[in-house]
XYZ file of C-alpha atoms in Angstrom:
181
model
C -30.453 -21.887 -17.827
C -31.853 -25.251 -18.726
C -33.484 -27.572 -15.817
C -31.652 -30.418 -16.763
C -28.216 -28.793 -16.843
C -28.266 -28.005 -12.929
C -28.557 -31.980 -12.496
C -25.445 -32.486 -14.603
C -22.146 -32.967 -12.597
C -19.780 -29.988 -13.838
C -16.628 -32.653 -14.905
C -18.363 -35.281 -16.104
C -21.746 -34.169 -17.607
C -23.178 -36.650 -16.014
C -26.517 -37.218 -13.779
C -27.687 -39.827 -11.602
C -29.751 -40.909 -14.828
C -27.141 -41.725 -17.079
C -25.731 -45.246 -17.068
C -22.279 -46.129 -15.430
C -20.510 -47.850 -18.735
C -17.218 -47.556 -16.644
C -15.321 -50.314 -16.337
C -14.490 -51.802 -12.816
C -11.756 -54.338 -13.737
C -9.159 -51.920 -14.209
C -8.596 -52.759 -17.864
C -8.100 -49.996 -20.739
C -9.869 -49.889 -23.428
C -6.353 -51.051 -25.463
C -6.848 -54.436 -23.368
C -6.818 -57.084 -25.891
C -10.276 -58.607 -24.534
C -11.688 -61.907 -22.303
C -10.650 -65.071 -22.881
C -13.524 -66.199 -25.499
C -13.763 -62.943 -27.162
C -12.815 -64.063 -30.577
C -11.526 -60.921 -32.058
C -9.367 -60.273 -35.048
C -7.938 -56.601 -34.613
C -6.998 -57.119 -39.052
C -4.909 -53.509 -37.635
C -2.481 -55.730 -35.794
C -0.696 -58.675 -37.378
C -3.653 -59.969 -39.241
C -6.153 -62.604 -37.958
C -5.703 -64.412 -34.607
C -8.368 -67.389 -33.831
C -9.906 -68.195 -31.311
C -12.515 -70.252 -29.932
C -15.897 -70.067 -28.214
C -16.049 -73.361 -26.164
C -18.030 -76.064 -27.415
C -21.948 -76.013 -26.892
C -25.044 -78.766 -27.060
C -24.714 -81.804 -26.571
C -21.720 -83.450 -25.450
C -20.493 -80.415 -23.611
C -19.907 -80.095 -19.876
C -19.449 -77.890 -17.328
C -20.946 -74.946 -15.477
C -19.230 -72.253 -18.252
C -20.147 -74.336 -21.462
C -23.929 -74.110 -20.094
C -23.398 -70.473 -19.764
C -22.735 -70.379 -23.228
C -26.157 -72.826 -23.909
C -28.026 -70.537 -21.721
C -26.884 -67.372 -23.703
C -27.280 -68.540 -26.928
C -31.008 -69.398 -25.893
C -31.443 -65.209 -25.619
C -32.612 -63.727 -28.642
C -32.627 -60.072 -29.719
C -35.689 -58.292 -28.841
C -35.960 -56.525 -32.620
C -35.189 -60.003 -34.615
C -34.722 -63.937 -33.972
C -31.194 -63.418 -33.848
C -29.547 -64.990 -30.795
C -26.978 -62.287 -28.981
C -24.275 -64.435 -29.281
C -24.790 -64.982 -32.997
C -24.927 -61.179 -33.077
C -21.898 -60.108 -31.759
C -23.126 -59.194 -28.242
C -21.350 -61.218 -26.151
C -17.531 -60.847 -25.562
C -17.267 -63.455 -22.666
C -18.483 -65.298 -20.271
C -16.308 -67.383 -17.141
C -17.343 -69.126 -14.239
C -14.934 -69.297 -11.104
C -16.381 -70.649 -7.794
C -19.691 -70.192 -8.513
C -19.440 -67.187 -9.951
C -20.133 -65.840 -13.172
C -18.387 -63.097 -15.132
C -20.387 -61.802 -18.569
C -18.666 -59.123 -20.908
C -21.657 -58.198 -23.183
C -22.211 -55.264 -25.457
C -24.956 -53.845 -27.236
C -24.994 -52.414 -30.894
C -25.327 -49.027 -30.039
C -24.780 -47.061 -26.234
C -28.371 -45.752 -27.089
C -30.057 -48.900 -27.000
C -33.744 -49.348 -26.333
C -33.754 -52.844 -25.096
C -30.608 -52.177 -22.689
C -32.514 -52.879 -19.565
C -34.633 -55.907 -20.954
C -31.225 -57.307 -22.386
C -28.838 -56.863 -19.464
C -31.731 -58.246 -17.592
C -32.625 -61.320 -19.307
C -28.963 -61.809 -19.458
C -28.485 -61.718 -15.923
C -31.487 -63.889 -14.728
C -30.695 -66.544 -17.824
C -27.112 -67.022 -16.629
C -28.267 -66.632 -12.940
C -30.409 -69.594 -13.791
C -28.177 -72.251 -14.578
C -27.109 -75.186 -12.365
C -23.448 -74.198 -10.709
C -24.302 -70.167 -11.009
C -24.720 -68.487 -7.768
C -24.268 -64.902 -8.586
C -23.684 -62.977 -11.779
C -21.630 -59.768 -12.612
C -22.778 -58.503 -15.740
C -20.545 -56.182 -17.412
C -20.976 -53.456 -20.644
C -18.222 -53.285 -22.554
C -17.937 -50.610 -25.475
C -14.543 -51.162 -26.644
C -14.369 -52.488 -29.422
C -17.591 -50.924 -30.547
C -19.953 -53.376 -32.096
C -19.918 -53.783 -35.898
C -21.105 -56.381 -38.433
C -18.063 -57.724 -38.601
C -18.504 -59.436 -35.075
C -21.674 -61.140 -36.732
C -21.186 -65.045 -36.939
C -21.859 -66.585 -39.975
C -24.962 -68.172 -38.754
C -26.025 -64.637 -37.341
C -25.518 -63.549 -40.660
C -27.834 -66.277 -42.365
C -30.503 -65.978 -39.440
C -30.204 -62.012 -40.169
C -30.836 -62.327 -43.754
C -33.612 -64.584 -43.453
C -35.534 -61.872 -41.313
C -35.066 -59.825 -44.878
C -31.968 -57.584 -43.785
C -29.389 -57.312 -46.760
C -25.666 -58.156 -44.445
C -22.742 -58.872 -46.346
C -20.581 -61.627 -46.151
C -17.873 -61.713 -43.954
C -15.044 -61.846 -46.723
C -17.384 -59.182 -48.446
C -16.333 -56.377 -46.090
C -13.511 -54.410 -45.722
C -10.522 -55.697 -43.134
C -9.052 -52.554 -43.076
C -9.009 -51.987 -38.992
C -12.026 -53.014 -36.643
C -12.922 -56.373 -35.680
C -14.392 -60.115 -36.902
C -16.066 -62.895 -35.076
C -14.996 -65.957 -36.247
C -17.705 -69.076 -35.825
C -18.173 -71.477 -32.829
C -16.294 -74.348 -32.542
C -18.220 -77.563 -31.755
C-alpha cells in the first residue's frame, strides 16, 4: 500500500497537507457572487453590469484604498496586476475589517502562498484595516473572459496572444467588465 495513502482521510481524500478551499460563509457555489464581482453569467439572461468602485485619485474611503492597494499587486509570472487579471472577486470593509474573495487561475497554483500572502499583508497595510479574512473562491473558475481590457493589453504586451473580449465565445462562463472611474 502506498505511504501517502495511510495519511489520506478515508471520505474525503484528504491530508493535513492539502489546502482547505472550503468555503466558511455558508454560500453555494450557485451564489451569484460579492458585491463588486462584476460577472456576466451570458447562461442567464445575458449581461448584467456592474461596477468596481472608483480608484486613484479622487476616491475615498477605507474600501476604495483596498481596491488601490490591490491593484498595486502584480502577478508573480507577468506585470499583470491581479485585479486586471481576473483574480479578485471582492473586497469590503465593515468596522475595520476586511473581507477579500480572490481566486487564482488554476487550484494548482505555484505562487498560491506568495499571492494569498502579499494579498493579505497589502490589504492589512492600509490606513482603516485592522484585520483581514482572505478567502479562495473557485466558483466560477477563472477564465480569460474575467480579464479586463487593460489586463488584456498589459497581457499582450508581455508577448501572450489573448483575444479580445467580443472575440470569444459567450456561450456560458463568465466576463469582467472594466473599472469604472
Amino acid at each position: 500500500m502506498d505511504d501517502l495513502a495511510t495519511d489520506r482521510d478515508a471520505t474525503t481524500g484528504r491530508d493535513d497537507t492539502d489546502p482547505d478551499t472550503s468555503r466558511t460563509d455558508g454560500a453555494e457555489p450557485t451564489d451569484a457572487g460579492p458585491t463588486y464581482c462584476a460577472h456576466t453569467d451570458y447562461a442567464h439572461d445575458g449581461p448584467a453590469v456592474e461596477e468596481l468602485p472608483a480608484t486613484g485619485e479622487g476616491a475615498e474611503g477605507v474600501e476604495r484604498r483596498v481596491w488601490d492597494a490591490l491593484y498595486g499587486i502584480e502577478d508573480p509570472e507577468m506585470p499583470i496586476s491581479i485585479v486586471d487579471l481576473g483574480l479578485l472577486y471582492g473586497a469590503s470593509v465593515a468596522g475595520g475589517h476586511a473581507t477579500v474573495d480572490m481566486t487564482l487561475t488554476y487550484t494548482g497554483c505555484p505562487a498560491r502562498k506568495m499571492l494569498t500572502e502579499e494579498v493579505e499583508n497589502v490589504v492589512g497595510a492600509v490606513a482603516g484595516v485592522e484585520s483581514v479574512d482572505l478567502r479562495l473562491v473557485w466558483s466560477p473558475p477563472w477564465s480569460l473572459r474575467m480579464v479586463t481590457d487593460q489586463g488584456r493589453a498589459d497581457l499582450r504586451e508581455f508577448g501572450l496572444s489573448v483575444p479580445d473580449a467580443d472575440e470569444e465565445s459567450g456561450s456560458g462562463g463568465t466576463a469582467r467588465t472594466e473599472i469604472q472611474p
